[in-house]
PDB file of C-alpha atoms in Angstrom:
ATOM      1  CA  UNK S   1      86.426 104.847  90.674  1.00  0.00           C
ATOM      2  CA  UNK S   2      88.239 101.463  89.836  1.00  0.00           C
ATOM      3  CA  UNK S   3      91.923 100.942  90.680  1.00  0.00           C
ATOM      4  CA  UNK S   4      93.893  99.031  88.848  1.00  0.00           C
ATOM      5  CA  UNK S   5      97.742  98.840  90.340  1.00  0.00           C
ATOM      6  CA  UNK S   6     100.434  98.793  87.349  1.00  0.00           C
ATOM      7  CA  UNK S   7     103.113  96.158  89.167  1.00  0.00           C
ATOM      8  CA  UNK S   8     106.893  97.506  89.115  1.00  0.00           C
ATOM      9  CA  UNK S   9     109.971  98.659  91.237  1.00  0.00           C
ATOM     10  CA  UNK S  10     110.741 101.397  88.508  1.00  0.00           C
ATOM     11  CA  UNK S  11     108.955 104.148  89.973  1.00  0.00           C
ATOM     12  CA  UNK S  12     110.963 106.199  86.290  1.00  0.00           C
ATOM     13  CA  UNK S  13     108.126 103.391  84.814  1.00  0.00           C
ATOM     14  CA  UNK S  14     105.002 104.152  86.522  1.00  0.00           C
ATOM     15  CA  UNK S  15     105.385 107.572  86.386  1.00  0.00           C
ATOM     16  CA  UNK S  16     106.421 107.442  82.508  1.00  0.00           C
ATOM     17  CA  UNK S  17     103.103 104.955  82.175  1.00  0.00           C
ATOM     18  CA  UNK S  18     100.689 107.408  84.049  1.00  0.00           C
ATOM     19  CA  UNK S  19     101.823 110.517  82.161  1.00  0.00           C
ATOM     20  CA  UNK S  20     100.802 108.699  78.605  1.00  0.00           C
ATOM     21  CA  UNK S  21      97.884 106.649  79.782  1.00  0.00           C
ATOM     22  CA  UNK S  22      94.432 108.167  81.402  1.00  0.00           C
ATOM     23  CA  UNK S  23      91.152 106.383  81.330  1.00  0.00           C
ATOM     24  CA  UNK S  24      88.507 108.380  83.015  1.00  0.00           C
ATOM     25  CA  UNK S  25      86.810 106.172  85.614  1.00  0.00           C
ATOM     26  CA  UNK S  26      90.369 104.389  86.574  1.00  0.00           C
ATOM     27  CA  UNK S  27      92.942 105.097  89.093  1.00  0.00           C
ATOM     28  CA  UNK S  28      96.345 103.349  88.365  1.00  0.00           C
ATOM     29  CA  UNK S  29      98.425 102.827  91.590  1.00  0.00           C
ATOM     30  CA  UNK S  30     101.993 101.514  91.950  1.00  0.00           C
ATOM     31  CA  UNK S  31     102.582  98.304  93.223  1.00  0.00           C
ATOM     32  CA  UNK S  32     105.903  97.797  94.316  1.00  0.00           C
ATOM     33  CA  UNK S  33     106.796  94.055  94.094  1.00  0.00           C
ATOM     34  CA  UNK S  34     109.086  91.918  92.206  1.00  0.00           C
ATOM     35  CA  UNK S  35     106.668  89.153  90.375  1.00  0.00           C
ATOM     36  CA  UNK S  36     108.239  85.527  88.818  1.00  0.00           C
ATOM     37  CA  UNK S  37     109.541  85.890  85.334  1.00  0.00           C
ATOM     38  CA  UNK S  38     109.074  82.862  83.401  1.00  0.00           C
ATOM     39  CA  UNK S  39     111.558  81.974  80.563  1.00  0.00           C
ATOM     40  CA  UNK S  40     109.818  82.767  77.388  1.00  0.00           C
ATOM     41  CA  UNK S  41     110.511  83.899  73.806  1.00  0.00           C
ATOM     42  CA  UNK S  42     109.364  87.204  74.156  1.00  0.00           C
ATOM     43  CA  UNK S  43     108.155  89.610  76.406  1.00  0.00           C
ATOM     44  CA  UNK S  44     104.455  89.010  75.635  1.00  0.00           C
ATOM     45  CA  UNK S  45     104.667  85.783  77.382  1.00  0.00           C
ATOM     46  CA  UNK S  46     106.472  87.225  80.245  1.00  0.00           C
ATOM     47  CA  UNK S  47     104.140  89.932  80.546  1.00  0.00           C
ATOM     48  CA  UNK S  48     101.085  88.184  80.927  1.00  0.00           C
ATOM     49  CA  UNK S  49     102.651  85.029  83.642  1.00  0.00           C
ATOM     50  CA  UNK S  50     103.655  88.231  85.835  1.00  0.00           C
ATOM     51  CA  UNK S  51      99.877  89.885  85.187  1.00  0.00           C
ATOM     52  CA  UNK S  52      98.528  86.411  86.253  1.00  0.00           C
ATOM     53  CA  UNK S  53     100.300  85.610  89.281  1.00  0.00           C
ATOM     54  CA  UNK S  54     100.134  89.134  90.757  1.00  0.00           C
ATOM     55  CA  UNK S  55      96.210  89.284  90.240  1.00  0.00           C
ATOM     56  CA  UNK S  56      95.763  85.946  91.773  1.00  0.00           C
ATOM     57  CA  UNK S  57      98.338  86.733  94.319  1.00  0.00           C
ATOM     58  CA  UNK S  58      97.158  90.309  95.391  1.00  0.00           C
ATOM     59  CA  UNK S  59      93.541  89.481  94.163  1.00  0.00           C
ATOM     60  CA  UNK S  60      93.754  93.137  92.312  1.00  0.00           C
ATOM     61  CA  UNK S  61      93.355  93.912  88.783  1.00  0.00           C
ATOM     62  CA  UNK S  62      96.672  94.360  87.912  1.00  0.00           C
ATOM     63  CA  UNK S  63      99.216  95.704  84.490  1.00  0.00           C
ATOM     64  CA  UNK S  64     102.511  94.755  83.984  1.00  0.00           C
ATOM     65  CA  UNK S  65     105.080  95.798  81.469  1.00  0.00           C
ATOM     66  CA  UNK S  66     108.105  93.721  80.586  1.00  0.00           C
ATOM     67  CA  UNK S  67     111.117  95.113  77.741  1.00  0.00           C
ATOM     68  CA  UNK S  68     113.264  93.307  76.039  1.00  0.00           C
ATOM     69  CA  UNK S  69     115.956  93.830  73.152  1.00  0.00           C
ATOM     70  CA  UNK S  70     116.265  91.277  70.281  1.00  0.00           C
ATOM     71  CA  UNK S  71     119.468  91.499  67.944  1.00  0.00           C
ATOM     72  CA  UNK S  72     118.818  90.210  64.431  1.00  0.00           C
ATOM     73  CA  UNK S  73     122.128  88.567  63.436  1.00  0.00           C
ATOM     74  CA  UNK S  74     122.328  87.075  67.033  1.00  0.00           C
ATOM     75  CA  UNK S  75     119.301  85.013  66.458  1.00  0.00           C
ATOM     76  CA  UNK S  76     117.154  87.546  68.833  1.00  0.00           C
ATOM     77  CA  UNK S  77     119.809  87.614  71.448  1.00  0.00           C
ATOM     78  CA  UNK S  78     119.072  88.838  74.472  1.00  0.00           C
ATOM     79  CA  UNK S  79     114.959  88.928  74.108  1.00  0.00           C
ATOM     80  CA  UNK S  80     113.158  88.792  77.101  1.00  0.00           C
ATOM     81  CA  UNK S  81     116.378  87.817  79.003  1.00  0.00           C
ATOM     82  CA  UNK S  82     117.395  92.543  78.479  1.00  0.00           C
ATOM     83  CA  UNK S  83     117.742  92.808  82.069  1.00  0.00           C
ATOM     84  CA  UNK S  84     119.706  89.990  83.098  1.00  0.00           C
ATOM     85  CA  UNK S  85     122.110  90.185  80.034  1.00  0.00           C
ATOM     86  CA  UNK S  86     122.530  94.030  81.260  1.00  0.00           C
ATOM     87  CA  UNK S  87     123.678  93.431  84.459  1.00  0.00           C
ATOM     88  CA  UNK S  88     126.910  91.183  82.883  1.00  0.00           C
ATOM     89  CA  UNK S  89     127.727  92.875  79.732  1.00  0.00           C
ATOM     90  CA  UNK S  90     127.125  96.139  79.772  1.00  0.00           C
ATOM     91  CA  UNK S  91     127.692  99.035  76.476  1.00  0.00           C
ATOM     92  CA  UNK S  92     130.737  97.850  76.084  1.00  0.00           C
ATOM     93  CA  UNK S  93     129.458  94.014  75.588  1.00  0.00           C
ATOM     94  CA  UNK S  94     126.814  94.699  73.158  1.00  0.00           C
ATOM     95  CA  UNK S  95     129.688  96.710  71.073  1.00  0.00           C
ATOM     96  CA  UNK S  96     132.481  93.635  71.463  1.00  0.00           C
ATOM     97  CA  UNK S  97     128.977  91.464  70.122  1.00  0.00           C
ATOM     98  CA  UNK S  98     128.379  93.183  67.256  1.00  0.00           C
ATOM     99  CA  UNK S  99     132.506  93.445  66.174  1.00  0.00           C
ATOM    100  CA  UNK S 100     132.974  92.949  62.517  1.00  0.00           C
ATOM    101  CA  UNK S 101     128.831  92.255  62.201  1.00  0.00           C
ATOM    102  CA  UNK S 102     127.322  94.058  59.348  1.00  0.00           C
ATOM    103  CA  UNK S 103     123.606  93.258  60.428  1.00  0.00           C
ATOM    104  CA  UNK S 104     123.260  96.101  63.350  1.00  0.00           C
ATOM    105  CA  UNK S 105     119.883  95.692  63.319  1.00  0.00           C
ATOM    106  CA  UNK S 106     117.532  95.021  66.188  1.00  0.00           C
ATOM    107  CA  UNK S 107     114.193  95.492  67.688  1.00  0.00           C
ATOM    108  CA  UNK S 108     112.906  96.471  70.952  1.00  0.00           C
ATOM    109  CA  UNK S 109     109.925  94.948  72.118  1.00  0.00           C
ATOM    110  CA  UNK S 110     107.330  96.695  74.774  1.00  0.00           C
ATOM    111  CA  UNK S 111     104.486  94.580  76.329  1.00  0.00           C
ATOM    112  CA  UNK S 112     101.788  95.019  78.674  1.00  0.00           C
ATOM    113  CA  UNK S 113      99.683  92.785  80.021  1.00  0.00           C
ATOM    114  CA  UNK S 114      96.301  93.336  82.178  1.00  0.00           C
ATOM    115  CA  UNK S 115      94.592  90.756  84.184  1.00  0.00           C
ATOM    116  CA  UNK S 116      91.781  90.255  86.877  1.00  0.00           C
ATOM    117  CA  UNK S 117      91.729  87.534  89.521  1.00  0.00           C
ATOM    118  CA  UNK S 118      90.206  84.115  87.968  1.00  0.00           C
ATOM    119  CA  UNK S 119      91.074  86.022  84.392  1.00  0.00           C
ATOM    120  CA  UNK S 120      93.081  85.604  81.271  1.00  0.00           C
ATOM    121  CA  UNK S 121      95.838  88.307  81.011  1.00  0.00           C
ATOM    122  CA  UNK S 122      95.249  90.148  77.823  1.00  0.00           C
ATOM    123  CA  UNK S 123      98.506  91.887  76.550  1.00  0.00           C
ATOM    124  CA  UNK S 124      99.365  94.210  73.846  1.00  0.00           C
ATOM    125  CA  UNK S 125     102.873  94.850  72.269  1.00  0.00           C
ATOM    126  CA  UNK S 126     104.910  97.145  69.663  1.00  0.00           C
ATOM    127  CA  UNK S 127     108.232  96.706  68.373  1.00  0.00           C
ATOM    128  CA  UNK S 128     110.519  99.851  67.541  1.00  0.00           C
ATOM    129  CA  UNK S 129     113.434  98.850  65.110  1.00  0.00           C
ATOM    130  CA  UNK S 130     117.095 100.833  65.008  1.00  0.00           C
ATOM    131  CA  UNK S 131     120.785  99.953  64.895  1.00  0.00           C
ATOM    132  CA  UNK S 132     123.664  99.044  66.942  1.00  0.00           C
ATOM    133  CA  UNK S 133     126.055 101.837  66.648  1.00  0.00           C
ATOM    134  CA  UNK S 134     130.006 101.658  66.821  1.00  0.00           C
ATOM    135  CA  UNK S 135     130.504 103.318  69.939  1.00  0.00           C
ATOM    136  CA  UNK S 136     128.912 104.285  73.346  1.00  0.00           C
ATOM    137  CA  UNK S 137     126.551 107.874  73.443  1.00  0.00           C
ATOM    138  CA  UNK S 138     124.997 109.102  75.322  1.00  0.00           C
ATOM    139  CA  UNK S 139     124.571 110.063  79.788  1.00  0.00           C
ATOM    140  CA  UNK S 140     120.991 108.796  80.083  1.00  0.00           C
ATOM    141  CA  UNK S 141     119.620 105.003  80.470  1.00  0.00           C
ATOM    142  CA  UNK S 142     120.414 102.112  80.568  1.00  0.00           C
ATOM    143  CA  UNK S 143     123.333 100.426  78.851  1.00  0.00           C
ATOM    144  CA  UNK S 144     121.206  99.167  75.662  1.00  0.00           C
ATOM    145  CA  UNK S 145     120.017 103.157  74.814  1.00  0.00           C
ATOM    146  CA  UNK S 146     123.628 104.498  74.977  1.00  0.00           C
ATOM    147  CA  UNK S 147     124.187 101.787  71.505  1.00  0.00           C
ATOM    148  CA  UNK S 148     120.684 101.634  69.977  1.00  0.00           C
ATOM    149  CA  UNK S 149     119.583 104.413  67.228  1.00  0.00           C
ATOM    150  CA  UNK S 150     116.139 103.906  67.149  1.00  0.00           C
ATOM    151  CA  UNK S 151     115.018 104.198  63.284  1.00  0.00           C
ATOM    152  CA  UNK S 152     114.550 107.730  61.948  1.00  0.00           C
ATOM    153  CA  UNK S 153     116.696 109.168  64.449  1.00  0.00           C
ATOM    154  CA  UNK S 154     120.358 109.896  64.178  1.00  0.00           C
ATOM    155  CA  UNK S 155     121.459 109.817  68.053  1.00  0.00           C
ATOM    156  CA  UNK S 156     121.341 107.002  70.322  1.00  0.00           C
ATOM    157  CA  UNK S 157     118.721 106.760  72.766  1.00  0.00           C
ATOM    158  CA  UNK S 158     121.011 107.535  75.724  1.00  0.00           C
ATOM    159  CA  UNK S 159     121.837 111.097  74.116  1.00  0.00           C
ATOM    160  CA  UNK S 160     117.842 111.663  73.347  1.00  0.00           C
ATOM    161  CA  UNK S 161     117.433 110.662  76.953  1.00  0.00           C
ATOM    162  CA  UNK S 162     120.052 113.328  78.095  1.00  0.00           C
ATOM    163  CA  UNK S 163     118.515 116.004  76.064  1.00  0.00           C
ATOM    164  CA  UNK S 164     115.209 115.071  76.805  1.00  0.00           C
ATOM    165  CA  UNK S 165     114.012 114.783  73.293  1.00  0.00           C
ATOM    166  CA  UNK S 166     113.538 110.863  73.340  1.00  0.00           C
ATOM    167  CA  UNK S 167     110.012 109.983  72.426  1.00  0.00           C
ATOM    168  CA  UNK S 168     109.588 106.359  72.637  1.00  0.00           C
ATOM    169  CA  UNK S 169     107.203 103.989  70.536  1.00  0.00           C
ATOM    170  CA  UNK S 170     103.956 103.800  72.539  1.00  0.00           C
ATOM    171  CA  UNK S 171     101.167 102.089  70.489  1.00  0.00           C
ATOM    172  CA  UNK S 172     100.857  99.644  72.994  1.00  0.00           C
ATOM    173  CA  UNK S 173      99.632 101.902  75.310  1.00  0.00           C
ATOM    174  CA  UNK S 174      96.807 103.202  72.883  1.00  0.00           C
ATOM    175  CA  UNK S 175      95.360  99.568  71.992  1.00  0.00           C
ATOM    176  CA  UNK S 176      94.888  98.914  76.326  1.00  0.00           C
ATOM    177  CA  UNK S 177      93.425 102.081  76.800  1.00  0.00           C
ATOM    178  CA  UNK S 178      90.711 101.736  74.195  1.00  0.00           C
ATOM    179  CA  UNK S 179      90.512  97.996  75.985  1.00  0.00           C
ATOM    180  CA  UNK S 180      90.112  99.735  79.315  1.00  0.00           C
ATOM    181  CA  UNK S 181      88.039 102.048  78.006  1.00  0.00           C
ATOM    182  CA  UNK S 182      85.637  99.284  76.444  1.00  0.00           C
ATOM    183  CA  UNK S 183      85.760  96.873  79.395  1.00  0.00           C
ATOM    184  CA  UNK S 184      85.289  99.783  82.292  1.00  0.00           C
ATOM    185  CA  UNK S 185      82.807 101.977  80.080  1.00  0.00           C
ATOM    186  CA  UNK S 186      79.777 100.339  81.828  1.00  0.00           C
ATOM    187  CA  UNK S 187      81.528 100.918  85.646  1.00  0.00           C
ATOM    188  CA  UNK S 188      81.855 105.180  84.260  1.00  0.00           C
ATOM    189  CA  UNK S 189      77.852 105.790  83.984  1.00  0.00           C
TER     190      UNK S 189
END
């Protein structure tokens, strides 16, 4: 069996990750460390700099994920930067953002990135478009999915969260498990 450790603090992430992706042949393992985030444009790039360093660092295959929210009319405001932006302004600040703004829209962006010691990261991505609402919903998540209606849903993500309904975008899962699947199909025989 190959290991391959998927590199986060959010165990809510590893366990979400391992629940949607299985690759026979492959063991993923949680490896708790914070990794460098570079200042990029989007999470792509952030994705693979973290997948890099931690291979080279651990000398493990490794996968890491990075999020980040981009607001249309605010020029892609706050990107790759999601978690840091958070931490300062909240639901509330996204709301007092968007006053008076008739462009709601925005796009979340998912990436993962794999990588092997003395490698190239390899990443794949999806974006999931919605709206800002007006006001704060929802008990679940984190302060973006109590304002963000994901498109084709009528709730925020905070209330599909609560009830448990939430079913986020996960293409980006499917394209690196037929790349595992490819690159480790050799290793399964």
């Amino acid at each position: 069996m190959n290991k391959i450790s998927f590199i986060t603090t959010n165990n809510f992430k590893f366990n979400q990750f391992t629940k949607r992706v299985h690759v026979d042949g492959l063991i993923f393992e949680q490896l708790s460390v914070e990794t460098p985030e570079i200042q990029a444009v989007n999470n792509r790039e952030v994705a693979e700099f973290s997948a890099k360093w931690a291979a080279e660092k651990f000398n493990l295959p490794v996968l890491k994920e990075d999020v980040g929210m981009y607001i249309h009319s605010l020029g892609g405001f706050p990107g790759p930067y999601l978690s840091q932006v958070e931490k300062w302004i909240k639901s509330e600040g996204y709301l007092k953002l968007l006053d008076g703004e008739n462009d709601r829209s925005a796009h979340w962006e998912y990436a993962i990135a794999f990588c092997e010691p003395g490698g190239d990261p390899v990443s794949f991505y999806v974006q999931a478009e919605g709206v800002f609402s007006k006001e704060i919903k929802g008990e679940a998540g984190w302060f973006t999915d109590k304002v963000f209606i994901q498109n084709g849903q009528t709730k925020t993500i905070g209330e599909l969260l609560f009830e448990n309904t939430y079913v986020r975008k996960e293409d980006h899962y499917d394209r690196l498990k037929e790349f595992l699947l490819a690159k480790y199909a050799n290793n399964n025989k």
